[in-house]
Amino acid sequence: MKRKPVNVREQDHVTRAGNFSEVVQGYTEEEALGEAVQCLQCKNPVCITGCPVGIDIKKFIGQICAKDYPGAYFTIREKNNFPLICGRVCPAEYQCRKACVLTKKGLPFAGENAINIHFLERFIGDYGRKHNLTAPLKKDDKLASKKVAVVGSGPAGLSCAGELARVGVKVTMYEGLHRPGGVLCYGIPPFRLPQDVMDYEIDYLKTIGVDIIQNVIIGKTKSLDQLFRDGYSAVFLGLGAGTPSFLGIPGENLCNVYSANEFLTRANLMKAYEFPKAHTPINIGAHIIVIGGGNTAMDAARVAVRIQRMKGIEPNVTVVYRRTENELPARRLEIAHAKEEGVKFEFLVAPKAFIGDEYGSVRKLVSLRCRLGEPDSSGRRRPVPIEGSEFEINCDVAVLAIGLQANQILNKATPALKTDKYGDIIVHQETMETSIPNVYAGGDIVGGEGTVIEAMSMGKKAAAAIIAGFLK
Ligand code: FAD
Ligand code: SF4
């Protein structure tokens, strides 16, 4: 069935490319109703199978149609603690929307015909915030004496902490950085996930009793053993994958070659775009290249465009990717937004070396053209460099967004914690318990880079196992 999808309101692309305010403005009530009534309310709602936490999508869309917005909010909250966040950042086109019966089959991601489940979820999340709705607490007296330490305040840690606090467990969350939120705060820019949304979610956790202690690195400031000596009965590790990967090519150490993590942390968390008001400059040049094709690459490119505009520089940002547009792993919405904001793309490019000037600053990227070969272990066709196809791209800033690996500070300080060859923590799949009894883990530190909702789902699973252990 061909339908008429309701487009979401956005800041216009010219204005937004010069500010850090939220791009997507969300549905009005009328728009949400217009989209929701197009859901077929299928007998077999396959969309649910595409949601990593199994939200009853059919039910909450039906409740929107009936204008039962609080009901829709509680339906979502049964499975997902943070609809405000997920409605903004979930890659729905690879998850629930891809599974929707209205999506054209055979595509690697959902097309526009699939119901805009994520925009409807966001509408309900925003409604819940506006009307101060919260999921009911289910305090259990048997748990009141229990203390759990959560290490890392990204989506995995936030979700685990929320589930535990709701039943009355005393939770202390330790975060190495000066702000809680993990990637949601330091990686994803405020034009996709505004800080006030994060503050709202984190303040809620505080109101239900979660203590957040910032600027403490477990494994350095305090050991894992010390946490148990401090009286915690269990520990959850949501350490994330915060270690950037590098290309290992000549010239990578030249000035103005950044990892995307550093670039985004300086811009988002430390507000480099307000320099000198904020003391964290990033050098912004006339020709910026971003190497990679995931969400991190799109975020870095769109931040770079904005800072160029704010500094009065004509935007000139190019994303360099070794496969084609079809294989770009980023959310399709971010790719479309990046293009609208003036980001250029060079596909089928394999970087070979950076060339610098006499001051040691990057000036060019030397690369080979590629063609697509056979599929690799990820199922995507492998890029094969073409001999003799060398060419150069001018650049005075380069940002590497080619992947992230396990954050290993705690792992290395704790030899009893079993990890795999990538440094990811090995857990029991049912309980998320690690090789150390009463130590649980989840999120990107288990199984590598994933998504926000997957990290939340693992945090929730670990919380359920911790609670079950306490109630035994
Ligand atoms: P993180 O979010 O990485 O949080 C881990 C936290 O633990 C950090 O705050 C870190 O400082 C802290 N920590 C680590 N070690 C210690 C220690 N020893 N002591 C104390 N604290 C510690 N996913 C999506 O679904 N949609 C998107 O649009 C999207 N965009 C992304 C954009 C970027 C730039 C990046 C990098 C990722 C993006 N992702 C996206 C992926 C998603 O953000 C991650 O999968 C998710 O954040 C993982 O959550 P986490 O809780 O495991 O770890
Ligand atoms: Fe059916 Fe799609 Fe509606 Fe789910 S969202 S009930 S799959 S039409």
Coordinates of C-alpha atoms and ligand atoms in Angstrom, one line a residue:
M1 CA 0.0 0.0 0.0
K2 CA 1.4 3.4 -1.0
R3 CA 0.7 5.9 1.7
K4 CA 1.3 9.6 2.5
P5 CA 4.0 9.8 5.2
V6 CA 3.7 12.8 7.4
N7 CA 7.0 14.7 7.3
V8 CA 8.6 15.8 10.5
R9 CA 9.2 19.6 11.0
E10 CA 12.9 20.6 10.9
Q11 CA 14.9 23.8 11.2
D12 CA 15.6 24.9 7.6
H13 CA 19.0 23.7 6.4
V14 CA 20.5 27.2 5.9
T15 CA 19.7 28.4 9.4
R16 CA 20.6 25.2 11.2
A17 CA 24.0 24.8 9.6
G18 CA 25.0 27.8 11.6
N19 CA 23.7 26.8 15.0
F20 CA 23.7 23.9 17.5
S21 CA 20.0 24.0 18.2
E22 CA 17.9 20.8 17.6
V23 CA 17.3 20.1 13.9
V24 CA 14.3 17.9 14.1
Q25 CA 11.4 19.7 15.8
G26 CA 9.0 16.7 16.2
Y27 CA 5.4 16.2 15.3
T28 CA 2.5 18.4 16.5
E29 CA -0.5 16.5 17.8
E30 CA -2.3 16.8 14.5
E31 CA 0.8 15.5 12.6
A32 CA 1.2 12.6 15.0
L33 CA -2.4 11.6 14.6
G34 CA -2.1 11.9 10.8
E35 CA 0.8 9.5 10.8
A36 CA -0.6 7.1 13.5
V37 CA -3.9 6.5 11.6
Q38 CA -1.9 5.2 8.7
C39 CA -0.6 2.2 10.8
L40 CA -2.5 -0.9 9.6
Q41 CA -2.7 -2.3 13.2
C42 CA -1.6 -5.6 11.8
K43 CA -2.8 -8.9 13.2
N44 CA 0.9 -9.9 13.2
P45 CA 2.7 -6.7 14.1
V46 CA 6.1 -7.6 12.8
C47 CA 7.5 -4.1 13.7
I48 CA 7.8 -5.4 17.3
T49 CA 10.3 -8.0 16.2
G50 CA 12.5 -5.2 14.9
C51 CA 12.7 -3.4 18.2
P52 CA 15.7 -4.5 20.3
V53 CA 13.6 -4.1 23.5
G54 CA 10.3 -5.3 22.1
I55 CA 8.1 -2.2 22.6
D56 CA 4.5 -3.0 21.8
I57 CA 4.5 -0.6 18.8
K58 CA 1.1 -1.6 17.5
K59 CA -0.4 -0.9 20.9
F60 CA 1.2 2.5 21.5
I61 CA 0.3 3.7 18.0
G62 CA -3.3 2.5 18.6
Q63 CA -3.3 4.5 21.8
I64 CA -2.2 7.6 19.9
C65 CA -5.0 7.1 17.5
A66 CA -7.4 7.0 20.5
K67 CA -5.7 10.2 21.8
D68 CA -4.7 8.2 24.9
Y69 CA -1.3 9.8 25.1
P70 CA -0.5 8.8 28.7
G71 CA -1.5 5.2 27.9
A72 CA 0.9 5.3 24.9
Y73 CA 3.6 6.7 27.2
F74 CA 3.2 3.9 29.7
T75 CA 3.2 1.3 27.0
I76 CA 6.6 2.5 25.8
R77 CA 7.9 2.8 29.3
E78 CA 7.1 -0.8 30.0
K79 CA 10.1 -1.7 27.8
N80 CA 12.1 1.5 27.3
N81 CA 13.1 3.9 30.1
F82 CA 14.1 6.7 27.8
P83 CA 11.6 7.4 24.9
L84 CA 12.8 11.0 24.8
I85 CA 16.3 9.8 23.8
C86 CA 15.4 6.8 21.7
G87 CA 12.8 8.8 19.7
R88 CA 15.6 11.1 18.7
V89 CA 18.5 8.7 18.1
C90 CA 17.4 5.2 17.4
P91 CA 18.3 4.0 13.9
A92 CA 14.7 2.9 13.3
E93 CA 15.2 2.4 9.6
Y94 CA 17.4 -0.6 10.5
Q95 CA 15.2 -1.8 13.3
C96 CA 11.4 -1.5 13.8
R97 CA 10.7 0.5 10.6
K98 CA 12.7 -2.0 8.5
A99 CA 10.4 -4.8 9.9
C100 CA 7.2 -2.8 9.3
V101 CA 4.9 -4.5 6.7
L102 CA 4.7 -1.2 4.8
T103 CA 8.5 -1.1 4.1
K104 CA 9.6 -2.2 0.7
K105 CA 11.3 -5.5 1.2
G106 CA 14.8 -6.3 0.0
L107 CA 16.3 -2.9 0.9
P108 CA 19.1 -2.7 3.4
F109 CA 17.0 -0.2 5.4
A110 CA 13.4 1.0 5.6
G111 CA 12.2 3.4 2.9
E112 CA 9.9 6.3 3.5
N113 CA 6.7 4.2 3.2
A114 CA 7.4 2.5 6.6
I115 CA 5.4 4.1 9.5
N116 CA 7.5 6.8 11.2
I117 CA 7.6 4.8 14.5
H118 CA 10.5 6.8 15.9
F119 CA 8.8 10.2 15.4
L120 CA 5.7 8.9 17.1
E121 CA 7.8 7.6 20.0
R122 CA 9.4 11.0 20.2
F123 CA 6.0 12.7 20.2
I124 CA 5.0 10.5 23.1
G125 CA 8.3 11.0 25.0
D126 CA 7.9 14.8 24.6
Y127 CA 4.3 14.5 25.8
G128 CA 5.5 12.6 28.9
R129 CA 8.0 15.2 29.7
K130 CA 5.6 18.1 29.2
H131 CA 3.1 16.4 31.5
N132 CA 5.7 15.1 33.9
L133 CA 4.7 11.5 33.5
T134 CA 6.9 8.9 35.2
A135 CA 6.7 5.2 35.4
P136 CA 5.5 4.0 38.8
L137 CA 8.1 3.0 41.3
K138 CA 7.9 -0.7 42.5
K139 CA 9.8 -0.4 45.7
D140 CA 10.5 -3.7 47.5
D141 CA 11.4 -3.6 51.2
K142 CA 13.7 -6.6 50.8
L143 CA 15.9 -4.6 48.5
A144 CA 16.2 -1.4 50.6
S145 CA 19.4 -2.5 52.2
K146 CA 21.1 -3.3 48.9
K147 CA 23.7 -1.0 47.4
V148 CA 24.9 -1.3 43.7
A149 CA 27.7 0.7 42.0
V150 CA 27.2 1.5 38.4
V151 CA 30.4 2.4 36.6
G152 CA 29.9 4.5 33.5
S153 CA 26.9 6.8 32.9
G154 CA 26.2 6.1 29.2
P155 CA 22.9 4.5 28.1
A156 CA 23.8 1.1 29.5
G157 CA 24.6 2.5 33.0
L158 CA 21.7 4.9 33.0
S159 CA 19.2 2.2 32.1
C160 CA 20.7 -0.3 34.7
A161 CA 20.7 2.4 37.4
G162 CA 17.0 3.4 36.6
E163 CA 15.8 -0.2 36.8
L164 CA 17.5 -0.8 40.1
A165 CA 16.4 2.5 41.7
R166 CA 12.8 1.9 40.7
V167 CA 12.7 -1.2 43.0
G168 CA 14.4 0.6 45.9
V169 CA 18.1 -0.5 45.4
K170 CA 20.5 2.3 46.5
V171 CA 22.6 3.1 43.4
T172 CA 25.8 5.1 43.1
M173 CA 26.9 5.9 39.5
Y174 CA 30.6 6.6 39.0
E175 CA 31.6 8.6 35.8
G176 CA 35.1 9.4 34.7
L177 CA 34.1 12.6 32.9
H178 CA 32.7 15.8 34.4
R179 CA 29.2 15.2 32.9
P180 CA 27.0 12.1 33.0
G181 CA 25.6 10.6 29.7
G182 CA 28.5 8.9 28.0
V183 CA 28.3 9.2 24.2
L184 CA 24.8 10.8 24.5
C185 CA 26.6 13.8 26.0
Y186 CA 30.1 13.9 24.6
G187 CA 29.6 12.3 21.2
I188 CA 26.1 13.0 19.9
P189 CA 25.9 16.7 19.2
P190 CA 23.1 18.9 20.8
F191 CA 21.5 19.5 17.4
R192 CA 20.5 15.9 17.5
L193 CA 20.1 15.3 21.2
P194 CA 19.8 18.6 23.2
Q195 CA 21.4 18.9 26.6
D196 CA 18.1 19.8 28.3
V197 CA 16.7 16.4 27.2
M198 CA 19.7 14.7 28.8
D199 CA 19.4 16.8 31.9
Y200 CA 15.7 15.9 32.3
E201 CA 16.5 12.2 32.2
I202 CA 19.4 12.4 34.5
D203 CA 17.5 14.7 37.0
Y204 CA 14.8 12.1 37.0
L205 CA 17.2 9.4 38.0
K206 CA 18.5 11.6 40.8
T207 CA 14.9 12.1 42.1
I208 CA 14.4 8.4 42.4
G209 CA 17.6 8.1 44.5
V210 CA 20.5 7.6 42.1
D211 CA 23.7 9.3 43.3
I212 CA 26.0 10.4 40.5
I213 CA 29.7 10.9 41.3
Q214 CA 31.6 12.5 38.4
N215 CA 35.4 12.8 37.8
V216 CA 36.1 9.3 39.2
I217 CA 37.8 6.6 37.1
I218 CA 37.2 3.2 38.5
G219 CA 40.5 1.3 37.9
K220 CA 42.5 4.4 38.6
T221 CA 40.9 6.6 41.3
K222 CA 39.4 3.5 43.0
S223 CA 39.7 -0.2 42.2
L224 CA 36.8 -2.6 41.6
D225 CA 37.8 -4.4 44.9
Q226 CA 37.5 -1.1 46.7
L227 CA 33.9 -0.8 45.6
F228 CA 33.0 -4.1 47.3
R229 CA 35.0 -3.0 50.4
D230 CA 32.8 0.2 50.3
G231 CA 29.8 -2.0 50.8
Y232 CA 28.3 -2.5 47.3
S233 CA 26.8 -5.9 46.9
A234 CA 27.1 -5.8 43.1
V235 CA 28.7 -3.7 40.4
F236 CA 27.6 -3.0 36.8
L237 CA 30.2 -2.0 34.3
G238 CA 28.9 0.2 31.4
L239 CA 32.3 1.4 30.3
G240 CA 31.5 1.8 26.6
A241 CA 33.8 1.8 23.6
G242 CA 35.6 5.1 24.0
T243 CA 39.0 4.2 22.5
P244 CA 39.3 5.5 18.9
S245 CA 40.8 3.4 16.1
F246 CA 43.4 4.8 13.8
L247 CA 44.3 4.1 10.2
G248 CA 48.0 3.3 10.9
I249 CA 49.1 5.2 7.8
P250 CA 52.0 7.6 7.5
G251 CA 51.4 11.2 8.6
E252 CA 48.6 10.3 11.1
N253 CA 50.5 12.2 13.8
L254 CA 50.6 15.5 12.0
C255 CA 49.0 18.5 13.6
N256 CA 45.2 18.9 13.0
V257 CA 44.6 15.2 12.5
Y258 CA 42.0 14.5 15.2
S259 CA 40.2 11.4 16.3
A260 CA 36.4 12.0 16.0
N261 CA 36.2 11.3 19.8
E262 CA 38.5 14.2 20.6
F263 CA 36.9 16.5 18.0
L264 CA 33.4 15.8 19.2
T265 CA 34.2 15.9 22.9
R266 CA 35.8 19.3 22.5
A267 CA 32.9 20.6 20.5
N268 CA 29.9 19.0 22.3
L269 CA 30.9 18.5 25.9
M270 CA 33.4 21.3 26.2
K271 CA 31.8 23.8 23.8
A272 CA 34.8 24.5 21.7
Y273 CA 32.6 26.4 19.3
E274 CA 32.3 29.1 22.0
F275 CA 36.1 29.6 22.2
P276 CA 37.5 31.8 23.8
K277 CA 34.4 31.7 26.2
A278 CA 35.0 28.0 26.5
H279 CA 38.7 27.0 26.9
T280 CA 38.8 24.1 24.5
P281 CA 39.7 25.3 21.0
I282 CA 39.7 23.1 18.0
N283 CA 41.6 24.2 15.0
I284 CA 39.1 24.7 12.1
G285 CA 40.5 25.2 8.6
A286 CA 39.2 25.9 5.2
H287 CA 39.2 22.3 3.9
I288 CA 38.1 19.7 6.4
I289 CA 37.9 16.0 5.7
V290 CA 36.2 13.3 7.8
I291 CA 37.2 9.7 7.2
G292 CA 34.5 7.1 7.9
G293 CA 30.8 6.6 7.2
G294 CA 29.0 5.9 10.5
N295 CA 27.0 8.2 12.8
T296 CA 30.3 9.4 14.3
A297 CA 31.5 10.6 10.9
M298 CA 28.2 12.3 10.1
D299 CA 28.2 14.0 13.5
A300 CA 31.8 15.2 13.1
A301 CA 31.1 16.5 9.6
R302 CA 28.0 18.4 10.6
V303 CA 29.8 19.9 13.7
A304 CA 32.7 21.0 11.4
V305 CA 30.2 22.7 9.0
R306 CA 28.7 24.6 11.9
I307 CA 32.0 25.7 13.4
Q308 CA 33.2 26.9 10.0
R309 CA 30.0 28.9 9.6
M310 CA 30.3 30.3 13.1
K311 CA 33.8 31.4 12.4
G312 CA 32.8 33.0 9.1
I313 CA 34.6 30.4 6.9
E314 CA 32.8 29.2 3.8
P315 CA 31.9 25.6 4.6
N316 CA 34.0 23.0 2.9
V317 CA 33.7 19.6 4.6
T318 CA 34.1 16.3 2.7
V319 CA 33.3 12.8 4.1
V320 CA 35.7 10.2 2.7
Y321 CA 34.4 6.7 2.7
R322 CA 35.8 3.4 1.3
R323 CA 32.6 1.9 0.1
T324 CA 29.6 3.5 -1.7
E325 CA 26.6 5.5 -0.4
N326 CA 24.5 2.3 -0.1
E327 CA 26.9 0.8 2.5
L328 CA 27.1 4.0 4.7
P329 CA 26.3 2.6 8.1
A330 CA 25.0 6.0 9.5
R331 CA 21.3 6.7 10.1
R332 CA 19.8 7.7 6.8
L333 CA 18.3 10.8 8.3
E334 CA 21.8 12.0 9.4
I335 CA 23.1 11.3 5.9
A336 CA 20.3 13.3 4.3
H337 CA 20.8 16.2 6.8
A338 CA 24.5 16.2 6.3
K339 CA 24.0 16.6 2.5
E340 CA 21.4 19.3 2.9
E341 CA 23.8 21.2 5.2
G342 CA 26.5 21.2 2.5
V343 CA 28.7 18.2 3.5
K344 CA 30.3 16.6 0.4
F345 CA 31.0 12.9 -0.1
E346 CA 33.9 11.1 -1.8
F347 CA 33.0 7.4 -2.1
L348 CA 35.3 4.4 -2.8
V349 CA 38.4 6.0 -1.4
A350 CA 41.2 4.1 0.6
P351 CA 43.4 6.6 2.5
K352 CA 47.1 5.9 2.0
A353 CA 49.1 8.7 3.7
F354 CA 48.8 12.2 5.1
I355 CA 51.2 14.8 3.8
G356 CA 52.2 17.8 6.0
D357 CA 53.8 21.2 5.5
E358 CA 57.1 22.6 6.9
Y359 CA 55.3 23.3 10.3
G360 CA 54.1 19.7 10.7
S361 CA 50.5 20.5 9.9
V362 CA 48.4 18.3 7.7
R363 CA 47.9 19.5 4.1
K364 CA 46.8 16.6 1.9
L365 CA 45.4 13.1 2.1
V366 CA 46.8 10.7 -0.5
S367 CA 44.4 7.9 -1.4
L368 CA 43.6 5.1 -3.8
R369 CA 40.3 4.7 -5.6
C370 CA 38.5 1.5 -4.8
R371 CA 36.0 -0.9 -6.4
L372 CA 33.6 -3.1 -4.5
G373 CA 34.7 -6.8 -4.2
E374 CA 33.1 -9.8 -2.5
P375 CA 31.1 -9.4 0.7
D376 CA 33.3 -9.5 3.9
S377 CA 32.4 -10.9 7.4
S378 CA 30.0 -7.9 7.9
G379 CA 28.0 -8.9 4.8
R380 CA 29.0 -5.7 3.0
R381 CA 31.0 -5.8 -0.2
R382 CA 34.7 -5.3 0.5
P383 CA 36.4 -2.2 -0.9
V384 CA 39.3 -3.3 -3.1
P385 CA 41.9 -0.5 -3.8
I386 CA 42.8 -0.1 -7.5
E387 CA 46.5 -0.1 -8.2
G388 CA 47.8 3.1 -9.8
S389 CA 44.7 5.1 -9.0
E390 CA 46.5 7.4 -6.5
F391 CA 45.1 10.9 -6.0
E392 CA 45.2 13.7 -3.5
I393 CA 42.6 15.6 -1.5
N394 CA 43.6 19.0 0.0
C395 CA 42.8 19.3 3.8
D396 CA 44.0 21.4 6.7
V397 CA 42.0 19.4 9.2
A398 CA 41.3 15.7 9.1
V399 CA 39.0 13.8 11.5
L400 CA 39.2 10.1 11.8
A401 CA 35.9 8.4 12.4
I402 CA 36.7 4.8 11.5
G403 CA 35.5 3.0 14.6
L404 CA 35.8 2.7 18.4
Q405 CA 37.2 0.0 20.7
A406 CA 36.7 -1.1 24.3
N407 CA 37.6 1.4 27.0
Q408 CA 40.2 -0.7 28.8
I409 CA 41.3 1.3 31.8
L410 CA 39.3 -0.8 34.3
N411 CA 39.9 -4.1 32.4
K412 CA 43.6 -3.7 32.5
A413 CA 43.6 -2.9 36.2
T414 CA 41.5 -6.0 36.9
P415 CA 43.2 -9.1 35.6
A416 CA 40.4 -11.4 36.9
L417 CA 37.9 -9.7 34.5
K418 CA 37.9 -12.0 31.4
T419 CA 37.9 -10.1 28.0
D420 CA 38.1 -11.3 24.4
K421 CA 40.7 -10.5 21.8
Y422 CA 39.2 -7.0 21.3
G423 CA 39.2 -6.2 25.0
D424 CA 35.5 -6.5 25.3
I425 CA 34.2 -8.0 28.6
I426 CA 32.9 -11.6 28.3
V427 CA 29.6 -12.1 30.0
H428 CA 27.0 -14.8 30.6
Q429 CA 24.5 -14.0 27.9
E430 CA 21.4 -14.6 30.1
T431 CA 22.5 -12.6 33.2
M432 CA 25.3 -10.3 31.9
E433 CA 27.5 -11.5 34.8
T434 CA 31.2 -11.3 34.1
S435 CA 33.9 -13.8 35.2
I436 CA 33.9 -12.0 38.6
P437 CA 30.9 -13.0 40.7
N438 CA 28.5 -10.1 41.3
V439 CA 30.2 -8.0 38.6
Y440 CA 27.9 -7.4 35.6
A441 CA 28.6 -5.6 32.3
G442 CA 26.6 -4.3 29.3
G443 CA 26.6 -1.9 26.4
D444 CA 29.4 -1.3 24.0
I445 CA 32.0 -2.8 26.4
V446 CA 30.2 -6.1 25.6
G447 CA 30.3 -7.0 22.0
G448 CA 31.7 -3.7 20.7
E449 CA 30.1 -0.7 19.2
G450 CA 26.3 -1.0 19.0
T451 CA 23.4 1.3 19.4
V452 CA 21.8 3.3 22.3
I453 CA 18.8 1.0 22.6
E454 CA 21.0 -2.1 22.5
A455 CA 23.1 -0.7 25.3
M456 CA 20.0 0.2 27.3
S457 CA 18.6 -3.3 26.8
M458 CA 21.8 -4.9 28.2
G459 CA 21.7 -2.5 31.2
K460 CA 18.1 -3.6 31.9
K461 CA 18.9 -7.2 31.5
A462 CA 21.8 -6.9 34.0
A463 CA 19.5 -5.0 36.5
A464 CA 17.0 -7.8 36.3
A465 CA 19.6 -10.4 37.1
I466 CA 21.0 -8.4 39.9
I467 CA 17.5 -8.0 41.4
A468 CA 16.8 -11.7 41.0
G469 CA 20.1 -12.5 42.8
F470 CA 19.2 -10.2 45.7
L471 CA 15.7 -11.7 46.1
K472 CA 17.0 -15.3 46.0
Ligands
FAD1 P1 29.0 5.0 26.5 O1 27.9 5.8 26.0 O2 30.3 5.0 25.8 O3 29.3 5.4 28.0 C1 30.3 4.9 28.8 C2 30.7 5.8 29.9 O4 31.5 5.2 30.8 C3 31.4 7.1 29.4 O5 30.8 8.2 29.9 C4 32.8 6.9 30.0 O6 33.4 8.1 30.4 C5 32.5 6.1 31.3 N1 33.6 5.2 31.7 C6 34.4 4.4 31.0 N2 35.3 3.8 31.8 C7 35.1 4.3 33.0 C8 35.8 4.0 34.3 N3 36.8 3.1 34.4 N4 35.4 4.7 35.4 C9 34.3 5.6 35.3 N5 33.7 5.9 34.1 C10 34.1 5.2 33.0 N6 23.7 4.9 18.6 C11 22.4 5.1 18.2 O7 21.6 4.2 18.5 N7 22.0 6.2 17.5 C12 22.9 7.2 17.1 O8 22.5 8.1 16.5 C13 24.2 7.1 17.5 N8 25.1 8.0 17.3 C14 26.4 7.9 17.7 C15 27.3 9.0 17.5 C16 28.6 8.9 18.0 C17 29.5 10.1 17.8 C18 29.0 7.8 18.7 C19 30.4 7.7 19.2 C20 28.2 6.7 18.9 C21 26.8 6.8 18.4 N9 25.9 5.7 18.6 C22 24.6 5.9 18.3 C23 26.3 4.5 19.4 C24 25.9 4.7 20.9 O9 26.0 6.0 21.3 C25 26.6 3.7 21.8 O10 26.3 2.4 21.3 C26 26.1 3.8 23.2 O11 26.4 5.1 23.7 C27 26.9 2.8 24.1 O12 26.4 3.0 25.4 P2 27.3 2.6 26.7 O13 26.6 2.9 27.9 O14 27.8 1.2 26.5 O15 28.7 3.4 26.6
SF4_2 FE1 1.8 -3.1 11.0 FE2 3.9 -1.3 10.5 FE3 1.7 -0.6 12.1 FE4 3.6 -2.3 13.0 S1 3.9 -0.2 12.4 S2 1.4 -2.6 13.2 S3 4.1 -3.5 11.1 S4 1.7 -1.1 9.9

